[in-house]
Coordinates of C-alpha atoms in Angstrom, one line a residue:
M1 CA 7.0 -27.0 0.9
K2 CA 4.1 -29.2 -0.5
W3 CA 1.1 -27.0 -1.4
E4 CA -2.1 -28.9 -0.4
K5 CA -4.6 -26.0 -0.8
L6 CA -3.0 -23.0 -2.6
F7 CA -3.1 -24.4 -6.1
E8 CA -6.3 -26.4 -5.9
P9 CA -8.8 -25.4 -8.5
I10 CA -12.3 -23.9 -7.7
Q11 CA -15.5 -23.8 -9.7
L12 CA -17.7 -20.7 -9.8
R13 CA -20.6 -21.6 -12.0
R14 CA -19.0 -21.8 -15.5
L15 CA -15.7 -20.4 -14.4
T16 CA -12.8 -22.7 -13.3
L17 CA -10.2 -20.9 -11.2
P18 CA -6.7 -22.8 -11.2
N19 CA -5.9 -21.7 -7.7
R20 CA -7.4 -20.3 -4.5
V21 CA -5.9 -16.7 -4.6
M22 CA -7.8 -13.7 -5.8
M23 CA -5.9 -10.5 -6.6
G24 CA -8.3 -8.1 -4.9
S25 CA -9.5 -4.8 -6.1
M26 CA -7.1 -2.0 -6.2
H27 CA -7.8 1.6 -7.6
L28 CA -4.7 2.2 -9.6
G29 CA -5.0 5.8 -10.4
M30 CA -4.6 5.0 -14.2
E31 CA -8.2 4.3 -14.9
G32 CA -9.9 6.8 -17.3
S33 CA -6.7 8.4 -18.5
K34 CA -5.8 8.0 -22.1
D35 CA -2.1 8.6 -21.3
Q36 CA -2.2 5.7 -18.8
E37 CA -4.3 3.3 -20.9
D38 CA -1.4 1.2 -22.1
A39 CA 0.0 1.2 -18.5
L40 CA -3.3 -0.1 -17.0
I41 CA -3.5 -3.0 -19.4
S42 CA 0.1 -3.9 -19.1
F43 CA -0.2 -3.9 -15.3
Y44 CA -3.1 -6.4 -15.4
T45 CA -1.8 -8.5 -18.1
E46 CA 1.6 -9.1 -16.5
R47 CA -0.2 -10.5 -13.4
S48 CA -2.3 -12.9 -15.5
G49 CA -1.4 -16.3 -16.7
D50 CA -1.0 -19.9 -15.7
N51 CA 0.9 -18.8 -12.6
G52 CA -0.9 -15.8 -11.7
P53 CA -3.9 -15.4 -9.3
G54 CA -6.9 -17.5 -9.9
L55 CA -8.9 -14.3 -10.6
I56 CA -8.0 -10.7 -10.8
V57 CA -10.7 -8.1 -9.7
T58 CA -10.3 -4.6 -11.2
G59 CA -10.5 -1.4 -9.3
G60 CA -14.0 -0.1 -8.8
I61 CA -15.9 0.7 -12.1
S62 CA -18.7 3.1 -11.5
V63 CA -22.2 2.0 -12.3
S64 CA -23.5 5.7 -12.8
P65 CA -21.9 9.2 -13.0
E66 CA -22.6 10.4 -9.3
G67 CA -20.9 7.0 -8.1
D68 CA -17.3 7.8 -9.2
G69 CA -14.9 7.9 -6.3
G70 CA -13.0 10.9 -7.9
H71 CA -10.6 11.4 -10.6
H72 CA -9.3 8.4 -12.7
F73 CA -12.3 6.1 -12.5
L74 CA -13.7 3.9 -15.4
G75 CA -17.4 4.0 -15.8
F76 CA -19.8 1.5 -17.4
Y77 CA -21.9 4.5 -18.7
R78 CA -19.1 5.8 -21.0
E79 CA -18.6 4.2 -24.3
D80 CA -14.8 4.9 -24.6
D81 CA -14.3 3.2 -21.2
L82 CA -16.1 0.2 -22.6
R83 CA -13.5 0.2 -25.4
V84 CA -10.7 0.2 -22.8
M85 CA -12.5 -2.7 -20.9
K86 CA -12.6 -4.7 -24.0
R87 CA -8.9 -4.1 -24.7
L88 CA -8.1 -5.1 -21.1
T89 CA -10.2 -8.3 -21.0
D90 CA -8.8 -9.3 -24.4
S91 CA -5.2 -8.8 -23.2
V92 CA -5.7 -10.7 -19.9
H93 CA -7.4 -13.7 -21.9
E94 CA -4.5 -13.9 -24.3
A95 CA -2.2 -14.3 -21.3
N96 CA -4.5 -17.1 -20.1
G97 CA -5.7 -15.1 -17.1
R98 CA -9.2 -14.4 -15.7
I99 CA -10.5 -11.0 -14.6
A100 CA -13.6 -9.6 -12.9
A101 CA -15.1 -6.2 -12.9
Q102 CA -16.0 -4.5 -9.6
L103 CA -19.4 -2.8 -9.9
F104 CA -18.9 0.2 -7.8
H105 CA -20.8 3.2 -6.4
A106 CA -19.1 5.5 -3.8
G107 CA -22.2 7.0 -2.3
R108 CA -21.4 9.7 0.2
Y109 CA -17.7 9.0 -0.4
A110 CA -18.0 10.6 -3.9
Y111 CA -16.8 13.9 -4.8
S112 CA -19.3 16.2 -6.4
Q113 CA -16.8 18.8 -7.5
M114 CA -14.9 16.1 -9.3
N115 CA -17.9 14.3 -10.8
G116 CA -19.9 17.4 -11.8
V117 CA -23.0 15.9 -10.1
P118 CA -24.1 16.0 -6.5
S119 CA -23.1 12.9 -4.3
V120 CA -26.0 10.8 -3.0
A121 CA -26.5 8.5 -0.2
P122 CA -29.4 6.7 1.8
S123 CA -29.7 9.6 4.1
P124 CA -28.1 13.2 3.9
I125 CA -25.5 12.5 6.5
K126 CA -21.9 13.8 5.9
S127 CA -18.9 11.5 6.2
P128 CA -16.4 12.7 8.7
I129 CA -13.7 12.5 5.9
H130 CA -15.7 14.6 3.5
R131 CA -16.8 18.2 3.4
E132 CA -20.1 17.9 1.6
V133 CA -23.5 16.6 2.7
P134 CA -24.9 14.0 0.1
E135 CA -28.4 14.3 -1.3
E136 CA -30.8 11.7 0.0
L137 CA -31.8 9.2 -2.7
T138 CA -35.5 9.2 -3.6
E139 CA -37.5 6.0 -4.4
I140 CA -37.2 6.7 -8.1
D141 CA -33.5 7.4 -7.7
I142 CA -33.0 3.9 -6.0
L143 CA -35.0 2.1 -8.8
N144 CA -32.9 3.8 -11.4
L145 CA -29.7 2.7 -9.6
L146 CA -30.9 -0.8 -9.5
E147 CA -31.1 -0.7 -13.3
S148 CA -27.7 0.9 -13.4
Y149 CA -26.2 -1.9 -11.5
A150 CA -28.1 -4.4 -13.8
E151 CA -26.8 -2.5 -17.0
A152 CA -23.4 -2.5 -15.6
G153 CA -23.6 -6.2 -15.2
R154 CA -24.7 -6.7 -18.8
K155 CA -21.9 -4.6 -20.1
A156 CA -19.3 -6.3 -18.0
K157 CA -20.2 -9.6 -19.5
A158 CA -20.4 -8.2 -23.0
V159 CA -17.0 -6.8 -23.0
G160 CA -15.4 -10.0 -21.8
F161 CA -15.1 -9.9 -18.0
D162 CA -15.2 -13.4 -16.5
A163 CA -17.3 -12.4 -13.5
V164 CA -18.4 -9.3 -11.5
E165 CA -17.9 -8.4 -8.0
I166 CA -20.6 -6.1 -6.3
M167 CA -18.8 -3.8 -4.0
G168 CA -20.7 -3.8 -0.7
S169 CA -18.0 -2.9 1.8
E170 CA -15.6 -0.4 2.9
G171 CA -18.4 2.2 3.7
Y172 CA -19.5 2.7 0.0
L173 CA -23.1 3.1 -1.1
I174 CA -24.4 -0.5 -0.6
N175 CA -22.7 -0.5 3.0
Q176 CA -24.2 2.9 3.7
F177 CA -27.6 1.3 3.2
L178 CA -26.8 -1.6 5.5
S179 CA -25.6 0.4 8.4
P180 CA -27.9 2.2 10.9
R181 CA -25.1 4.7 11.2
T182 CA -25.8 6.0 7.7
N183 CA -29.3 4.9 7.0
K184 CA -31.9 6.8 8.8
R185 CA -34.7 6.3 6.4
S186 CA -38.3 5.5 7.4
D187 CA -39.4 3.9 4.2
K188 CA -39.0 0.3 3.0
W189 CA -35.2 1.0 2.3
G190 CA -34.3 1.8 6.0
G191 CA -35.2 1.2 9.5
N192 CA -35.2 -2.3 10.5
F193 CA -32.7 -5.0 9.5
D194 CA -34.7 -6.3 6.7
N195 CA -35.4 -3.0 5.2
R196 CA -31.7 -1.9 5.4
T197 CA -30.6 -5.0 3.6
R198 CA -33.2 -4.6 0.9
F199 CA -31.0 -2.4 -1.4
A200 CA -28.0 -4.9 -1.2
I201 CA -30.4 -7.8 -2.0
E202 CA -32.2 -5.9 -4.8
V203 CA -28.8 -5.0 -6.3
L204 CA -27.7 -8.6 -6.3
K205 CA -31.0 -9.8 -7.9
S206 CA -30.9 -7.2 -10.5
V207 CA -27.4 -8.1 -11.5
R208 CA -28.2 -11.8 -11.5
N209 CA -31.2 -11.2 -13.8
A210 CA -28.9 -9.2 -16.2
V211 CA -25.9 -11.8 -16.4
G212 CA -27.9 -14.9 -16.3
D213 CA -27.5 -18.2 -14.5
D214 CA -24.1 -19.2 -15.8
Y215 CA -22.2 -16.2 -14.7
P216 CA -20.3 -15.7 -11.5
I217 CA -21.2 -13.0 -9.0
I218 CA -18.9 -12.2 -6.1
F219 CA -20.4 -10.1 -3.3
R220 CA -17.8 -8.1 -1.3
M221 CA -19.5 -7.5 2.1
S222 CA -18.2 -5.8 5.2
G223 CA -17.2 -8.4 7.9
L224 CA -16.5 -5.7 10.3
D225 CA -17.2 -1.9 9.9
L226 CA -15.0 -0.6 12.7
V227 CA -17.2 2.5 13.0
P228 CA -19.5 3.2 16.0
D229 CA -23.2 2.4 15.9
S230 CA -23.0 0.4 12.8
S231 CA -24.0 -3.2 11.8
T232 CA -23.7 -5.8 14.6
P233 CA -21.9 -9.1 14.2
E234 CA -25.3 -10.9 14.2
E235 CA -26.5 -8.7 11.4
T236 CA -23.5 -9.4 9.4
I237 CA -24.0 -13.2 9.7
Q238 CA -27.7 -12.8 8.7
L239 CA -26.6 -10.6 5.6
A240 CA -24.3 -13.3 4.5
K241 CA -27.2 -16.0 4.7
K242 CA -29.4 -13.6 2.8
L243 CA -26.8 -13.2 0.0
E244 CA -26.5 -16.9 -0.2
E245 CA -30.2 -17.3 -0.5
H246 CA -30.2 -14.8 -3.4
E247 CA -27.5 -16.6 -5.5
A248 CA -24.3 -14.8 -4.6
D249 CA -21.7 -17.4 -5.7
I250 CA -18.8 -16.3 -3.2
L251 CA -18.5 -13.9 -0.4
N252 CA -15.4 -11.6 -0.3
I253 CA -15.1 -10.3 3.3
G254 CA -13.8 -6.6 3.6
I255 CA -12.8 -5.0 6.8
G256 CA -13.3 -1.4 7.9
W257 CA -14.6 1.8 6.5
H258 CA -12.5 4.5 5.1
E259 CA -13.6 6.8 8.0
S260 CA -12.6 4.2 10.6
T261 CA -10.1 5.2 13.2
V262 CA -8.8 1.6 13.6
P263 CA -5.8 0.8 11.4
T264 CA -6.5 -2.2 9.2
I265 CA -4.0 -2.4 6.4
S266 CA -0.7 -0.6 7.5
M267 CA 2.4 -2.5 8.6
M268 CA 1.4 -2.1 12.3
V269 CA -1.5 -4.5 11.8
P270 CA -0.4 -8.1 12.3
R271 CA -0.7 -10.4 9.3
A272 CA -4.2 -11.7 8.8
G273 CA -5.0 -9.6 11.9
F274 CA -8.7 -9.4 10.9
I275 CA -9.4 -12.8 9.6
E276 CA -11.8 -13.7 12.4
P277 CA -15.1 -12.2 10.7
A278 CA -14.5 -14.2 7.5
L279 CA -14.1 -17.4 9.6
K280 CA -17.3 -16.7 11.4
I281 CA -19.1 -16.2 8.2
K282 CA -17.7 -19.3 6.7
E283 CA -19.1 -21.2 9.6
S284 CA -22.6 -19.8 8.8
V285 CA -23.0 -20.3 5.0
N286 CA -22.5 -23.1 2.5
I287 CA -21.2 -21.0 -0.4
P288 CA -17.4 -20.2 -0.6
V289 CA -15.9 -17.4 1.5
I290 CA -12.7 -15.3 0.8
G291 CA -10.6 -14.0 3.6
S292 CA -8.7 -10.8 3.1
N293 CA -6.5 -8.0 4.9
R294 CA -2.7 -8.2 5.4
I295 CA -2.2 -11.6 3.7
N296 CA 1.2 -11.2 2.1
D297 CA 2.8 -14.6 2.4
P298 CA 1.9 -17.8 0.4
L299 CA 2.7 -19.8 3.5
L300 CA 0.2 -17.9 5.6
A301 CA -2.4 -18.1 2.7
E302 CA -2.0 -22.0 2.6
E303 CA -2.7 -22.1 6.3
L304 CA -5.8 -20.0 6.1
L305 CA -7.1 -22.1 3.2
Y306 CA -7.6 -25.1 5.5
K307 CA -10.4 -22.9 6.9
L308 CA -11.5 -20.7 4.1
D309 CA -12.1 -21.2 0.3
M310 CA -10.0 -18.4 -1.1
V311 CA -7.8 -15.6 0.0
S312 CA -7.5 -12.0 -1.3
M313 CA -4.0 -10.7 -1.8
A314 CA -4.1 -7.3 -3.4
R315 CA -0.9 -5.3 -2.7
P316 CA 1.2 -8.3 -2.5
F317 CA 0.8 -8.4 -6.3
L318 CA 2.0 -4.8 -6.6
A319 CA 5.1 -5.8 -4.9
D320 CA 5.7 -9.0 -6.9
A321 CA 3.7 -9.8 -10.0
N322 CA 5.2 -13.4 -9.9
L323 CA 4.4 -14.1 -6.3
L324 CA 2.5 -17.4 -7.0
A325 CA 4.9 -18.6 -9.8
K326 CA 7.7 -18.3 -7.3
A327 CA 5.7 -20.1 -4.7
K328 CA 4.8 -22.8 -7.0
G329 CA 8.5 -23.1 -8.0
Q330 CA 9.5 -23.4 -4.3
A331 CA 11.4 -20.1 -4.6
L332 CA 9.8 -18.3 -1.6
D333 CA 13.1 -16.4 -0.8
Q334 CA 12.7 -14.7 -4.3
I335 CA 9.4 -13.1 -3.5
N336 CA 9.4 -9.5 -3.0
T337 CA 7.0 -9.3 -0.1
C338 CA 4.5 -6.3 0.4
I339 CA 5.6 -4.6 3.5
A340 CA 2.2 -2.7 3.9
C341 CA 3.9 0.7 3.9
N342 CA 1.2 2.3 1.8
Q343 CA 3.6 5.0 0.5
A344 CA 3.3 4.4 -3.2
C345 CA 0.1 2.6 -3.4
L346 CA -2.7 4.0 -1.1
D347 CA -0.9 7.3 -0.6
H348 CA -0.7 7.8 -4.3
A349 CA -4.3 6.8 -4.8
F350 CA -5.5 9.4 -2.4
E351 CA -3.3 12.0 -3.9
G352 CA -4.7 11.3 -7.4
K353 CA -1.5 9.8 -8.6
A354 CA -0.8 6.6 -10.5
V355 CA -0.2 3.8 -8.0
S356 CA 3.1 2.1 -7.9
C357 CA 5.1 0.2 -5.1
L358 CA 7.8 1.2 -2.8
V359 CA 9.6 -2.1 -3.0
N360 CA 8.8 -2.6 -6.7
P361 CA 8.8 0.8 -8.6
R362 CA 8.3 -1.2 -11.8
A363 CA 4.6 -1.7 -10.8
G364 CA 2.6 0.6 -13.0
R365 CA 5.6 1.1 -15.3
E366 CA 5.6 -2.5 -17.0
H367 CA 4.7 -1.0 -20.4
K368 CA 7.9 1.0 -20.5
W369 CA 10.3 -0.8 -18.1
T370 CA 10.3 -4.1 -20.0
I371 CA 12.6 -6.9 -18.6
K372 CA 14.9 -7.9 -21.4
K373 CA 18.6 -8.3 -21.7
A374 CA 20.4 -5.1 -22.8
D375 CA 21.6 -4.9 -26.3
K376 CA 25.0 -3.6 -25.0
T377 CA 26.1 -5.0 -21.6
K378 CA 27.9 -2.6 -19.2
T379 CA 30.2 -2.9 -16.3
V380 CA 28.4 -1.1 -13.4
V381 CA 30.0 -0.4 -10.0
V382 CA 27.7 0.7 -7.1
I383 CA 28.9 2.4 -4.1
G384 CA 26.6 2.0 -1.1
G385 CA 24.5 -0.9 -0.2
G386 CA 21.3 0.8 1.2
V387 CA 18.1 0.4 -0.7
A388 CA 19.0 2.7 -3.6
G389 CA 22.2 0.9 -4.1
M390 CA 20.8 -2.5 -3.8
E391 CA 18.0 -1.7 -6.3
A392 CA 20.4 -0.2 -8.8
A393 CA 22.6 -3.2 -8.5
R394 CA 19.6 -5.7 -8.9
S395 CA 18.0 -3.8 -11.8
H396 CA 21.2 -3.6 -13.7
A397 CA 22.1 -7.3 -13.2
E398 CA 18.5 -8.3 -14.1
L399 CA 19.0 -6.6 -17.5
G400 CA 22.2 -8.5 -18.0
H401 CA 25.0 -6.0 -16.9
T402 CA 28.0 -6.9 -14.9
V403 CA 27.6 -5.4 -11.4
T404 CA 29.9 -5.0 -8.5
L405 CA 28.5 -3.5 -5.2
Y406 CA 30.6 -2.0 -2.4
E407 CA 29.4 -1.3 1.1
A408 CA 31.4 0.4 3.9
N409 CA 29.5 -1.4 6.7
E410 CA 29.5 -5.1 7.6
A411 CA 26.1 -5.7 6.0
I412 CA 24.0 -4.4 3.2
G413 CA 20.7 -2.7 3.9
G414 CA 21.7 0.7 4.9
Q415 CA 19.0 2.7 6.9
F416 CA 16.7 -0.4 6.4
N417 CA 18.8 -2.1 8.9
L418 CA 17.9 0.5 11.5
A419 CA 14.3 0.9 10.4
R420 CA 13.6 -2.9 10.8
K421 CA 14.6 -2.6 14.6
I422 CA 11.4 -0.6 15.2
P423 CA 8.6 -3.0 16.2
I424 CA 6.0 -1.9 13.7
K425 CA 8.4 -2.1 10.8
K426 CA 9.5 -5.8 11.1
E427 CA 8.2 -6.3 7.6
F428 CA 11.5 -4.5 6.5
D429 CA 13.2 -7.8 7.1
E430 CA 11.5 -9.3 4.1
T431 CA 12.9 -6.5 1.9
I432 CA 16.5 -7.1 3.0
R433 CA 16.0 -10.8 2.6
Y434 CA 14.7 -10.3 -0.9
Y435 CA 17.6 -8.1 -2.1
K436 CA 20.1 -10.5 -0.6
T437 CA 18.6 -13.4 -2.4
E438 CA 18.2 -11.5 -5.7
L439 CA 21.7 -10.1 -5.7
N440 CA 23.1 -13.5 -5.1
R441 CA 20.9 -15.1 -7.8
L442 CA 21.9 -12.6 -10.3
G443 CA 25.6 -12.9 -9.6
V444 CA 26.3 -9.4 -8.2
Q445 CA 29.7 -9.3 -6.6
I446 CA 29.2 -7.9 -3.1
N447 CA 32.0 -6.4 -1.1
V448 CA 31.1 -5.4 2.5
N449 CA 33.3 -3.7 5.1
H450 CA 35.0 -1.9 2.3
K451 CA 35.1 1.6 0.9
P452 CA 36.9 1.6 -2.4
N453 CA 39.1 4.5 -3.4
A454 CA 39.0 6.0 -6.9
D455 CA 41.9 3.9 -8.2
E456 CA 40.1 0.7 -7.3
L457 CA 36.9 1.9 -9.0
L458 CA 39.0 2.7 -12.2
A459 CA 40.4 -0.8 -12.1
H460 CA 37.0 -2.1 -12.9
S461 CA 37.0 -0.2 -16.2
P462 CA 33.4 0.8 -15.3
D463 CA 30.9 2.2 -17.9
L464 CA 28.8 3.4 -14.9
V465 CA 29.6 4.2 -11.3
V466 CA 26.4 4.5 -9.0
L467 CA 26.9 6.7 -5.9
A468 CA 24.3 5.6 -3.4
T469 CA 26.4 6.5 -0.3
G470 CA 23.3 7.6 1.5
V471 CA 23.1 10.1 4.4
V472 CA 24.7 11.0 7.7
P473 CA 22.6 12.4 10.5
R474 CA 22.4 16.1 10.6
L475 CA 23.9 17.7 13.7
P476 CA 22.2 21.0 14.5
V477 CA 24.1 23.9 15.8
I478 CA 23.2 23.8 19.4
P479 CA 25.5 24.6 22.4
G480 CA 26.2 21.4 24.2
I481 CA 25.4 19.2 21.4
K482 CA 27.9 16.6 22.7
H483 CA 25.4 15.8 25.4
A484 CA 22.9 14.5 22.9
I485 CA 22.9 10.9 21.2
P486 CA 22.3 10.7 17.4
Y487 CA 19.3 8.3 16.5
P488 CA 21.5 5.7 14.7
E489 CA 23.2 4.9 18.0
I490 CA 19.9 4.5 19.8
L491 CA 18.4 2.1 17.1
S492 CA 21.6 0.1 16.9
G493 CA 21.5 -0.5 20.5
N494 CA 24.7 1.3 21.3
G495 CA 23.2 4.3 23.2
E496 CA 21.9 4.1 26.9
V497 CA 18.5 5.7 27.4
G498 CA 17.0 6.9 30.7
K499 CA 13.4 7.0 31.7
K500 CA 12.7 10.7 30.7
V501 CA 13.5 11.3 27.0
I502 CA 13.6 14.4 24.7
I503 CA 13.8 13.8 21.0
I504 CA 15.0 16.9 18.8
G505 CA 13.1 16.3 15.6
A506 CA 9.4 15.2 15.3
G507 CA 9.3 13.9 11.7
G508 CA 9.2 10.4 10.5
I509 CA 12.5 9.4 12.3
G510 CA 11.6 11.0 15.5
C511 CA 8.3 9.0 15.5
D512 CA 10.1 5.8 14.7
V513 CA 12.5 6.3 17.5
S514 CA 9.5 6.9 19.8
H515 CA 8.0 3.6 18.8
F516 CA 11.3 1.8 19.3
L517 CA 11.5 3.3 22.9
I518 CA 8.0 2.4 23.7
E519 CA 8.7 -1.2 22.9
K520 CA 11.6 -0.9 25.4
G521 CA 9.2 0.3 28.2
I522 CA 10.0 4.0 27.9
H523 CA 6.9 6.2 27.7
D524 CA 8.0 9.6 29.0
I525 CA 8.9 10.9 25.7
L526 CA 8.8 14.5 24.4
L527 CA 9.0 15.2 20.7
L528 CA 10.2 18.7 19.7
R529 CA 10.6 20.6 16.4
R530 CA 11.4 24.3 15.7
N531 CA 8.1 24.6 13.7
G532 CA 5.6 22.5 11.8
K533 CA 3.6 19.5 12.7
M534 CA 4.3 16.2 14.4
G535 CA 4.9 13.5 12.0
E536 CA 5.2 15.9 8.9
G537 CA 6.4 14.0 5.9
L538 CA 4.7 10.7 6.9
G539 CA 2.2 9.2 4.5
K540 CA -1.4 10.3 4.5
T541 CA -2.8 6.8 5.0
T542 CA -0.4 5.7 7.8
K543 CA 0.5 9.0 9.6
W544 CA -2.8 9.2 11.7
A545 CA -2.4 5.6 12.8
M546 CA 1.2 6.1 13.8
L547 CA 0.5 9.3 15.7
Q548 CA -2.7 7.9 17.3
D549 CA -0.5 5.0 18.7
L550 CA 2.1 7.5 20.1
K551 CA -0.4 9.6 21.8
Q552 CA -2.0 6.7 23.3
N553 CA 1.4 5.6 24.7
G554 CA 1.9 9.0 26.4
V555 CA 4.2 10.6 23.9
T556 CA 3.8 14.5 23.9
F557 CA 4.8 17.1 21.2
R558 CA 5.9 20.7 21.3
T559 CA 6.6 23.1 18.3
N560 CA 7.3 26.9 17.8
L561 CA 10.5 27.0 19.7
S562 CA 14.3 27.5 19.4
Y563 CA 17.0 25.4 21.0
E564 CA 19.4 27.4 23.3
E565 CA 21.5 24.8 25.0
I566 CA 21.9 21.0 25.9
T567 CA 23.1 20.1 29.2
P568 CA 23.6 16.8 31.1
E569 CA 20.3 17.6 32.8
G570 CA 18.1 18.6 29.9
L571 CA 17.5 21.2 27.2
K572 CA 17.1 24.9 27.4
I573 CA 14.6 26.3 24.9
T574 CA 12.8 29.6 23.9
N575 CA 9.1 29.7 23.3
S576 CA 8.9 31.5 19.8
E577 CA 5.4 32.8 20.5
T578 CA 6.1 34.2 24.0
G579 CA 9.9 34.7 23.9
K580 CA 9.9 33.0 27.3
Q581 CA 12.8 30.7 28.1
E582 CA 12.3 27.3 29.8
F583 CA 14.4 24.3 30.9
L584 CA 13.1 21.0 30.0
E585 CA 14.5 18.2 32.2
A586 CA 15.6 14.9 30.6
D587 CA 17.7 12.0 31.2
T588 CA 18.5 11.4 27.6
I589 CA 18.3 13.8 24.6
I590 CA 18.2 12.1 21.1
L591 CA 18.9 13.8 17.8
A592 CA 16.6 13.0 14.9
A593 CA 16.8 16.4 13.1
G594 CA 17.2 15.1 9.6
Q595 CA 20.3 14.1 7.4
E596 CA 22.8 15.4 5.1
S597 CA 24.0 13.8 1.9
N598 CA 27.1 11.7 2.3
I599 CA 29.2 12.0 -1.0
P600 CA 32.9 11.3 -0.5
E601 CA 35.2 13.8 -2.1
E602 CA 37.4 11.1 -3.9
Y603 CA 34.6 10.2 -6.2
E604 CA 33.9 13.8 -7.4
D605 CA 36.5 13.7 -10.2
L606 CA 35.4 10.4 -11.7
S607 CA 33.2 12.0 -14.4
Q608 CA 36.3 13.9 -15.7
K609 CA 37.7 10.5 -16.6
G610 CA 34.9 9.8 -19.1
I611 CA 32.9 7.6 -16.7
D612 CA 29.1 8.0 -16.3
I613 CA 28.2 8.9 -12.7
A614 CA 24.7 8.5 -11.2
V615 CA 24.1 9.9 -7.8
I616 CA 20.9 8.5 -6.3
G617 CA 19.0 8.2 -3.2
G618 CA 20.0 10.1 0.0
A619 CA 23.4 11.0 -1.5
R620 CA 21.4 13.0 -4.2
L621 CA 18.9 14.5 -2.0
A622 CA 18.8 14.2 1.8
G623 CA 16.0 15.5 4.0
E624 CA 13.6 13.1 5.6
L625 CA 14.6 9.5 4.7
D626 CA 12.6 8.5 1.5
A627 CA 13.0 4.9 0.6
K628 CA 10.4 5.2 -2.1
R629 CA 12.3 7.7 -4.0
A630 CA 15.7 5.9 -3.3
I631 CA 14.5 2.6 -4.7
Y632 CA 12.7 4.2 -7.6
E633 CA 16.0 6.0 -8.6
G634 CA 17.9 2.8 -8.5
A635 CA 15.6 1.2 -10.8
K636 CA 15.1 4.1 -13.1
I637 CA 18.8 4.5 -14.0
A638 CA 18.8 0.8 -15.1
F639 CA 15.5 0.9 -17.1
E640 CA 16.0 4.4 -18.4
P641 CA 19.8 4.8 -18.9
E642 CA 19.3 8.0 -20.9
T643 CA 18.2 9.7 -17.8
I644 CA 21.3 9.0 -15.8
S645 CA 21.1 12.2 -13.8
V646 CA 17.8 11.0 -12.3
Q647 CA 15.7 14.0 -12.1

């Protein structure tokens, strides 16, 4: 692959960027915590350097106390945070990287209980995803805020940031001023388009006056709000022109508000599925424009750069800190691609946890999980080639250990080989590709279609045996269970399915099977569970979109019931609330009622022979399938061998 655009330099005032990729802003959940300070700095530093993104943008750094988005935010108004920022910029620069500070104010998305001060907004209108009504900003408040932005810009420059990005999208404060949905003011800061844009322009002017003519300012503007009664496409273009007129150096185009009911960043969204607004803005201005959202592949980035000036790739650098280095070295198969699962990144952020990555659990742990050859090499045997076993094999081999992997089936991949059959989870193909490439590169001996006995394992003289033997479907005790089909048979294409389907189990697997059937043209699907909610166990940031899609496709759900009998014609149930029995007709009944750990008995005595045993993934703890935990455990036993039991 010949790169024509990706590694072309671009100049932003005094700053030269060596390539056209920005690592977009991500809140890491480490900010503002002394315990996480080294982790924060190590995270950004590892992604810096000659083969890193042309520019890194930090997570939002608050310009004033009421602007924090919740716990774990840095603030320009705190002296100790400025010390952390100076440590950060020094470390990034020592690695030959470049980093910009995002000037942030949450507006009505702020949490007054966390921040200790009331949230504020252009108008006192509550967000549908928040409980509290914000206080309306007065004229004096607004003028003070403009000075806060200016002071934040001055401090960002003073502590060594190479540029600033003004956060004006995603429904935060500046975006709230711009939108008629949230700005109902009748003074000069609201009403018509010019008045609604006034705050954004005055923020830009204030920051420009503070940082000077030689300092780059990125303005992150919303290309598409995806909420009703908001800014029009015509207004968005006019705003871009105004920002150009008032000396923004480059426009970074964001998509969607946090309260939007349109999914924008989950794996069900096509790659670069929302690039059109950035292309429209690019046609209308002369300054550079950055495209974003679901760009996770350097080849796609190269293609887009024929129409745009830069691309923003945020979570892809969580998945692989060396993404661009691998692209430059023509090692595309070695890239650990972001699958947009959200489980360890956005879900963690919204839960107040430190961000990591499902496919790269080392993200956020770089300061303690260092990649260096082990002082003493081990012989490691891994039983099971699902994601837990593949990661255990990969991590140990990366640290210099000799690794053999056994898989009882014809191919490695485990439950991911089933999951990637589901239309919205095609990105899982990338994870399987990555592991196959890495295990081969690192010299792991892979044996498929083979389940070794204890004597074969002992013949390796192993220092460590990793049991990653996974799970088997749980078969609930229901009369007539033989008339139902376990979900693996359906996903593997071995089970015939009629037009009217009942799925026993409405957790993540039941929902996945529903999506699989919908793609096959089957829409008469009833999901059942004894008690609880549909989709329970799915991540917060993806659950709503998945369930919304199922309901739009006619899938129904019932709970609070007991299963009495399965027959060839359907299922007899009892309503737990009324005690009334019902018969539900169905052509096919599918079992998706959880899993049980699969630990072959012949391996249980190995520890008595002086061999360290680690049980990880589904073999250690079944329940709903949890790839995040499985991959984490596979890495942890390599990087923290003192915790072999994996708690």
